[in-house]
Amino acid sequence: MQLKTIKIKNLITENNVFLAPLAGYTNAVFRQMCYDLGAGLTVTEMVSAKGLCYNSEKTRDLLLTTPAYGGIKACQLFGSEPEYMERAVKSGAVAPFGIIDINMGCPMPKIYNNGDGSALMNNLPLAEKIIAAAKSGGKAVTVKFRIGLHENNIIAAEFARMCEGAGADLITVHGRTREKIYSGEVNYGAIAAAKNAVKIPVIANGGVFCKADADRLLNATGADGVAVARGAMHAPWIFAEICGKPVPDKKALILKQIDDTVKYYGERFACVFMRKMCAFYIKGIPNCTEIKIKLFKASTTDEVKEIIQILSF
C-alpha cells in the first residue's frame, strides 16, 4: 500500500496505517509498542463519556499514556447522551488528547443494549447530536462505525454523510455489520460507498492480518488508510511489515512489553494481561497448545518471561 500522511483537522498523522481501538487491549504500553513499530496513529480503549463525568477512577485509568509517546494522542469515547459527551470532551481528563474518536460501531450486547456503540446506527439524528456535542470541545473529532446493523440494511454511505455533516474530521468504517461481530467477509463495496459519499478522510477497517490484506483492503475500497485491530493483537510487528520497517527481535519486544506493563500497571494486572497477549503471539509456533497451558498457569510475570525466553519466534 502507498504510505501517506493524513490530515485530521489541524493535525497530521505520520502515516495512514492506524491501530484501531480495542477494548481490553490497547492500553498505554501496547499503544506505545505499536507506535514504535510504525503505527501512524493509535487510539485508547473505549472510555465511557458518562464515566468521565462521574470521575470514575477505572475510566480515567484507561486514558493513561506513556511519557515517551511521541505521536498524536487519540482517545475513544462512547455514549448515547449528548450532554455527557459535551461534558466529557471539555473535561481535564481528555486535555492531553488531540483527537476524540467516537465509538458508534461496538457490536457487543452490553454496549448495544444500552443504546451505545453500534446502536446509534439505529438513530442518525441522535448520532448527529453526539458528534456535534463532541465538536464543542474544540478538538479534532473522528467517528468509527460499521456498515450497518444487518445485511439487508447497509447504510455506510448514509451514515458517512451524516458524520461529515455533523462536523466529523475523519471516519473509520468497519466493513462488517453489527450482526457479524468479527466474523465473515469484509464488505469492500460498502466501505467504498462510504468513501465516495464524503470528502473527509476515510479509514478502512476489517480483516487485516498481514501486509497483503492491507494492500487488498486499500485497493478494493479506495480508502485513505487502514486501521488494524485483531491483526495487531496477534502480531503487533504487523505495523513494521506494512510500513516497510525492519521487524525487531520479537522475543525482546515481548519481554520489554512485559516489563513496561508491570511498570505502569503493576504486577497483578501485568501477569494476567501478558498471559493473554502471549497466547496470541505464540499462535502457530510448534506445541503452542502446551505452551498456552503453561502460560495460563503462570502466577507471576517472571514465570511468563521464563516461558517466552525459551521460545523461537
Short mmCIF file of C-alpha atoms in Angstrom, two decimals:
data_model
loop_
_atom_site.label_atom_id
_atom_site.label_comp_id
_atom_site.label_asym_id
_atom_site.label_seq_id
_atom_site.Cartn_x
_atom_site.Cartn_y
_atom_site.Cartn_z
CA MET A 1 0.00 0.00 0.00
CA GLN A 2 1.05 3.59 -0.55
CA LEU A 3 2.04 5.26 2.69
CA LYS A 4 0.97 8.86 3.16
CA THR A 5 0.14 11.32 5.89
CA ILE A 6 -3.47 12.00 6.85
CA LYS A 7 -4.73 15.43 7.85
CA ILE A 8 -7.29 15.34 10.65
CA LYS A 9 -8.49 18.88 11.22
CA ASN A 10 -5.23 20.70 12.06
CA LEU A 11 -3.27 17.51 12.88
CA ILE A 12 -1.17 15.43 10.52
CA THR A 13 -0.50 11.74 11.17
CA GLU A 14 2.86 10.15 10.44
CA ASN A 15 1.30 7.65 8.04
CA ASN A 16 -2.02 6.05 7.12
CA VAL A 17 -1.64 2.75 8.99
CA PHE A 18 -3.53 3.07 12.28
CA LEU A 19 -4.01 0.91 15.37
CA ALA A 20 -7.75 0.58 15.93
CA PRO A 21 -9.05 0.88 19.49
CA LEU A 22 -9.56 -2.50 21.14
CA ALA A 23 -11.38 -2.81 24.46
CA GLY A 24 -9.18 -4.70 26.90
CA TYR A 25 -6.06 -4.49 24.76
CA THR A 26 -4.95 -1.04 23.58
CA ASN A 27 -3.54 0.14 26.88
CA ALA A 28 -0.75 2.71 27.07
CA VAL A 29 2.10 0.21 26.79
CA PHE A 30 0.58 -1.63 23.82
CA ARG A 31 -0.09 1.67 22.03
CA GLN A 32 3.50 2.77 22.63
CA MET A 33 4.80 -0.51 21.23
CA CYS A 34 2.64 -0.26 18.09
CA TYR A 35 3.64 3.38 17.60
CA ASP A 36 7.32 2.45 17.87
CA LEU A 37 6.75 -0.30 15.29
CA GLY A 38 5.31 2.16 12.80
CA ALA A 39 1.63 2.84 13.54
CA GLY A 40 0.75 6.34 12.34
CA LEU A 41 -2.00 6.76 14.94
CA THR A 42 -3.12 4.75 17.95
CA VAL A 43 -6.35 5.10 19.93
CA THR A 44 -7.17 4.24 23.54
CA GLU A 45 -9.62 1.60 24.60
CA MET A 46 -13.17 2.90 24.54
CA VAL A 47 -13.99 5.09 27.51
CA SER A 48 -17.43 5.92 28.86
CA ALA A 49 -18.25 9.61 28.46
CA LYS A 50 -20.62 9.37 31.41
CA GLY A 51 -17.95 7.58 33.46
CA LEU A 52 -15.60 10.50 32.92
CA CYS A 53 -18.27 12.93 34.07
CA TYR A 54 -18.62 10.99 37.32
CA ASN A 55 -14.84 10.88 37.87
CA SER A 56 -14.66 7.09 37.66
CA GLU A 57 -11.13 6.08 38.61
CA LYS A 58 -11.31 2.98 36.44
CA THR A 59 -12.45 5.06 33.48
CA ARG A 60 -9.63 7.57 33.92
CA ASP A 61 -7.08 4.74 34.11
CA LEU A 62 -7.97 3.86 30.52
CA LEU A 63 -6.63 7.27 29.45
CA LEU A 64 -3.10 6.66 30.70
CA THR A 65 -0.37 7.49 28.20
CA THR A 66 3.35 6.80 28.41
CA PRO A 67 5.67 9.83 28.68
CA ALA A 68 7.66 8.60 25.66
CA TYR A 69 4.69 8.56 23.30
CA GLY A 70 5.57 10.96 20.51
CA GLY A 71 2.58 10.72 18.20
CA ILE A 72 -0.82 12.36 18.13
CA LYS A 73 -2.81 11.22 21.16
CA ALA A 74 -6.33 9.99 20.45
CA CYS A 75 -8.94 8.72 22.90
CA GLN A 76 -12.13 6.89 22.07
CA LEU A 77 -15.32 7.81 23.90
CA PHE A 78 -18.69 6.09 23.82
CA GLY A 79 -22.10 7.16 24.99
CA SER A 80 -25.58 7.99 23.75
CA GLU A 81 -26.29 11.17 25.72
CA PRO A 82 -25.06 14.37 24.07
CA GLU A 83 -24.88 16.30 27.34
CA TYR A 84 -22.45 13.81 28.85
CA MET A 85 -20.39 13.72 25.66
CA GLU A 86 -20.07 17.52 25.76
CA ARG A 87 -19.02 17.49 29.41
CA ALA A 88 -16.53 14.69 28.78
CA VAL A 89 -14.76 16.38 25.86
CA LYS A 90 -14.39 19.57 27.89
CA SER A 91 -13.04 17.75 30.95
CA GLY A 92 -9.45 17.84 32.09
CA ALA A 93 -9.22 14.08 31.68
CA VAL A 94 -9.06 14.37 27.88
CA ALA A 95 -6.97 17.55 27.80
CA PRO A 96 -3.80 15.64 26.72
CA PHE A 97 -5.57 14.23 23.66
CA GLY A 98 -5.71 15.93 20.28
CA ILE A 99 -8.38 13.66 18.84
CA ILE A 100 -11.70 12.46 20.20
CA ASP A 101 -12.81 9.27 18.44
CA ILE A 102 -16.47 8.39 18.96
CA ASN A 103 -17.41 4.72 19.09
CA MET A 104 -20.51 4.10 17.01
CA GLY A 105 -19.56 0.59 15.99
CA CYS A 106 -19.16 -1.65 19.04
CA PRO A 107 -21.39 -4.70 18.44
CA MET A 108 -21.24 -6.29 21.87
CA PRO A 109 -24.61 -6.79 23.61
CA LYS A 110 -23.60 -4.99 26.82
CA ILE A 111 -22.87 -1.81 24.84
CA TYR A 112 -25.53 -2.20 22.15
CA ASN A 113 -28.37 -2.94 24.57
CA ASN A 114 -27.56 0.24 26.48
CA GLY A 115 -28.07 2.29 23.33
CA ASP A 116 -24.36 2.93 22.80
CA GLY A 117 -21.86 1.85 20.15
CA SER A 118 -23.47 0.42 17.01
CA ALA A 119 -26.95 1.00 18.46
CA LEU A 120 -26.53 4.62 17.36
CA MET A 121 -26.79 3.43 13.78
CA ASN A 122 -30.49 2.98 14.60
CA ASN A 123 -30.83 6.67 15.34
CA LEU A 124 -28.99 9.02 12.98
CA PRO A 125 -30.44 12.24 14.49
CA LEU A 126 -29.12 11.25 17.92
CA ALA A 127 -25.76 10.19 16.48
CA GLU A 128 -25.54 13.58 14.79
CA LYS A 129 -26.18 15.36 18.10
CA ILE A 130 -23.45 13.34 19.81
CA ILE A 131 -20.90 14.27 17.13
CA ALA A 132 -21.90 17.94 17.42
CA ALA A 133 -21.52 17.71 21.20
CA ALA A 134 -18.02 16.26 20.79
CA LYS A 135 -17.10 19.06 18.40
CA SER A 136 -17.96 21.62 21.08
CA GLY A 137 -14.72 20.70 22.84
CA GLY A 138 -12.67 22.23 20.02
CA LYS A 139 -10.64 19.08 19.31
CA ALA A 140 -10.48 17.03 16.13
CA VAL A 141 -13.35 14.53 16.11
CA THR A 142 -13.39 11.18 14.33
CA VAL A 143 -16.09 8.52 14.24
CA LYS A 144 -15.75 4.74 13.98
CA PHE A 145 -18.79 2.82 12.78
CA ARG A 146 -19.92 -0.29 10.94
CA ILE A 147 -21.54 -0.58 7.53
CA GLY A 148 -24.92 -1.31 9.10
CA LEU A 149 -26.69 -3.44 11.68
CA HIS A 150 -27.56 -6.32 9.37
CA GLU A 151 -27.04 -7.35 5.77
CA ASN A 152 -30.40 -6.13 4.47
CA ASN A 153 -29.81 -2.61 5.76
CA ILE A 154 -26.36 -1.39 4.70
CA ILE A 155 -26.20 2.33 5.49
CA ALA A 156 -22.45 3.05 5.34
CA ALA A 157 -22.76 5.87 2.79
CA GLU A 158 -25.73 7.50 4.53
CA PHE A 159 -24.05 7.31 7.92
CA ALA A 160 -20.81 8.69 6.49
CA ARG A 161 -22.63 11.72 5.07
CA MET A 162 -24.30 12.30 8.43
CA CYS A 163 -20.92 12.20 10.19
CA GLU A 164 -19.39 14.68 7.77
CA GLY A 165 -22.41 16.99 8.03
CA ALA A 166 -22.20 16.93 11.83
CA GLY A 167 -18.57 18.04 11.71
CA ALA A 168 -16.53 14.83 11.87
CA ASP A 169 -12.97 15.33 10.60
CA LEU A 170 -12.38 11.66 9.68
CA ILE A 171 -14.32 8.41 9.74
CA THR A 172 -13.23 4.80 10.17
CA VAL A 173 -15.52 2.22 8.61
CA HIS A 174 -15.51 -1.40 9.78
CA GLY A 175 -16.62 -3.42 6.80
CA ARG A 176 -18.93 -5.80 8.67
CA THR A 177 -22.46 -5.40 10.02
CA ARG A 178 -23.23 -5.46 13.72
CA GLU A 179 -24.74 -8.95 13.48
CA LYS A 180 -21.48 -10.35 12.06
CA ILE A 181 -19.48 -9.17 15.10
CA TYR A 182 -15.94 -10.02 13.87
CA SER A 183 -16.71 -12.95 11.59
CA GLY A 184 -17.42 -13.25 7.89
CA GLU A 185 -16.04 -11.44 4.88
CA VAL A 186 -15.35 -7.72 4.86
CA ASN A 187 -17.72 -5.81 2.57
CA TYR A 188 -15.31 -3.76 0.47
CA GLY A 189 -18.13 -2.27 -1.59
CA ALA A 190 -19.85 -0.74 1.41
CA ILE A 191 -16.62 0.88 2.59
CA ALA A 192 -16.05 2.20 -0.93
CA ALA A 193 -19.56 3.65 -0.94
CA ALA A 194 -18.79 5.50 2.30
CA LYS A 195 -15.54 6.79 0.82
CA ASN A 196 -17.31 8.04 -2.30
CA ALA A 197 -20.02 9.75 -0.25
CA VAL A 198 -17.76 12.20 1.63
CA LYS A 199 -14.78 14.50 1.25
CA ILE A 200 -13.23 13.89 4.67
CA PRO A 201 -10.60 11.12 5.05
CA VAL A 202 -11.92 7.58 5.30
CA ILE A 203 -10.03 4.76 7.03
CA ALA A 204 -10.96 1.18 6.17
CA ASN A 205 -11.05 -1.43 8.93
CA GLY A 206 -11.52 -5.18 8.96
CA GLY A 207 -9.60 -8.34 8.13
CA VAL A 208 -6.03 -7.00 8.13
CA PHE A 209 -3.65 -9.69 9.39
CA CYS A 210 -0.71 -9.10 7.00
CA LYS A 211 0.64 -6.58 4.50
CA ALA A 212 -1.21 -8.26 1.62
CA ASP A 213 -4.51 -7.82 3.50
CA ALA A 214 -3.80 -4.11 3.95
CA ASP A 215 -2.98 -3.74 0.25
CA ARG A 216 -6.17 -5.54 -0.74
CA LEU A 217 -8.36 -3.51 1.62
CA LEU A 218 -6.97 -0.21 0.41
CA ASN A 219 -7.09 -1.10 -3.27
CA ALA A 220 -10.61 -2.50 -3.10
CA THR A 221 -12.13 0.42 -1.18
CA GLY A 222 -10.17 3.46 -2.33
CA ALA A 223 -9.88 4.44 1.33
CA ASP A 224 -7.22 6.85 2.56
CA GLY A 225 -5.72 4.39 5.02
CA VAL A 226 -6.27 1.23 7.05
CA ALA A 227 -6.89 0.52 10.72
CA VAL A 228 -5.52 -2.73 12.12
CA ALA A 229 -7.39 -4.34 15.01
CA ARG A 230 -7.18 -8.06 15.79
CA GLY A 231 -4.18 -8.41 13.47
CA ALA A 232 -2.22 -6.21 15.87
CA MET A 233 -3.29 -8.31 18.86
CA HIS A 234 -1.81 -11.39 17.23
CA ALA A 235 1.29 -9.70 15.84
CA PRO A 236 1.98 -6.04 16.67
CA TRP A 237 5.00 -6.17 14.36
CA ILE A 238 2.47 -6.07 11.51
CA PHE A 239 2.98 -2.28 11.54
CA ALA A 240 6.67 -2.65 10.72
CA GLU A 241 5.82 -5.11 7.96
CA ILE A 242 3.18 -2.87 6.37
CA CYS A 243 5.32 0.26 6.70
CA GLY A 244 8.45 -1.40 5.32
CA LYS A 245 10.41 -1.04 8.53
CA PRO A 246 12.79 -3.68 9.90
CA VAL A 247 10.99 -6.10 12.20
CA PRO A 248 12.82 -6.06 15.55
CA ASP A 249 13.63 -9.14 17.60
CA LYS A 250 10.17 -10.36 18.58
CA LYS A 251 11.26 -12.03 21.80
CA ALA A 252 12.98 -8.86 23.02
CA LEU A 253 9.88 -6.87 22.06
CA ILE A 254 7.59 -9.11 24.12
CA LEU A 255 9.89 -9.13 27.13
CA LYS A 256 10.02 -5.33 27.07
CA GLN A 257 6.23 -5.20 26.87
CA ILE A 258 6.02 -7.37 29.98
CA ASP A 259 8.44 -5.14 31.91
CA ASP A 260 6.72 -1.93 30.81
CA THR A 261 3.28 -3.30 31.66
CA VAL A 262 4.50 -4.08 35.18
CA LYS A 263 5.95 -0.58 35.42
CA TYR A 264 2.74 1.23 34.50
CA TYR A 265 0.03 -1.16 35.68
CA GLY A 266 1.53 -3.29 38.41
CA GLU A 267 2.42 -6.96 38.72
CA ARG A 268 -1.08 -8.39 39.12
CA PHE A 269 -2.56 -6.74 36.04
CA ALA A 270 0.60 -7.34 34.01
CA CYS A 271 0.63 -11.07 34.75
CA VAL A 272 -2.98 -11.60 33.66
CA PHE A 273 -2.74 -9.28 30.66
CA MET A 274 0.56 -10.61 29.34
CA ARG A 275 -0.55 -14.25 29.68
CA LYS A 276 -3.41 -13.30 27.37
CA MET A 277 -1.20 -11.37 24.94
CA CYS A 278 1.49 -14.06 24.77
CA ALA A 279 -1.18 -16.63 23.96
CA PHE A 280 -1.89 -14.58 20.84
CA TYR A 281 1.77 -14.11 19.99
CA ILE A 282 2.66 -17.82 20.08
CA LYS A 283 -0.11 -18.89 17.73
CA GLY A 284 1.34 -21.08 15.01
CA ILE A 285 4.59 -22.00 16.69
CA PRO A 286 5.27 -25.69 17.48
CA ASN A 287 3.50 -27.05 20.57
CA CYS A 288 1.60 -23.80 21.07
CA THR A 289 -1.29 -25.57 22.84
CA GLU A 290 1.01 -26.97 25.51
CA ILE A 291 2.75 -23.60 25.86
CA LYS A 292 -0.61 -21.85 26.35
CA ILE A 293 -1.42 -24.22 29.19
CA LYS A 294 1.88 -23.30 30.86
CA LEU A 295 1.25 -19.60 30.26
CA PHE A 296 -2.14 -19.62 31.93
CA LYS A 297 -0.72 -21.45 34.92
CA ALA A 298 1.94 -18.76 35.41
CA SER A 299 1.35 -16.78 38.60
CA THR A 300 3.99 -14.08 38.08
CA THR A 301 5.39 -12.12 35.16
CA ASP A 302 8.78 -13.69 35.83
CA GLU A 303 7.23 -17.06 35.06
CA VAL A 304 5.70 -15.66 31.87
CA LYS A 305 9.11 -14.30 30.87
CA GLU A 306 10.76 -17.66 31.52
CA ILE A 307 8.33 -19.31 29.11
CA ILE A 308 8.93 -16.69 26.42
CA GLN A 309 12.71 -16.81 26.85
CA ILE A 310 12.97 -20.40 25.63
CA LEU A 311 10.78 -19.94 22.54
CA SER A 312 11.83 -19.24 18.98
CA PHE A 313 9.75 -16.66 17.10
#
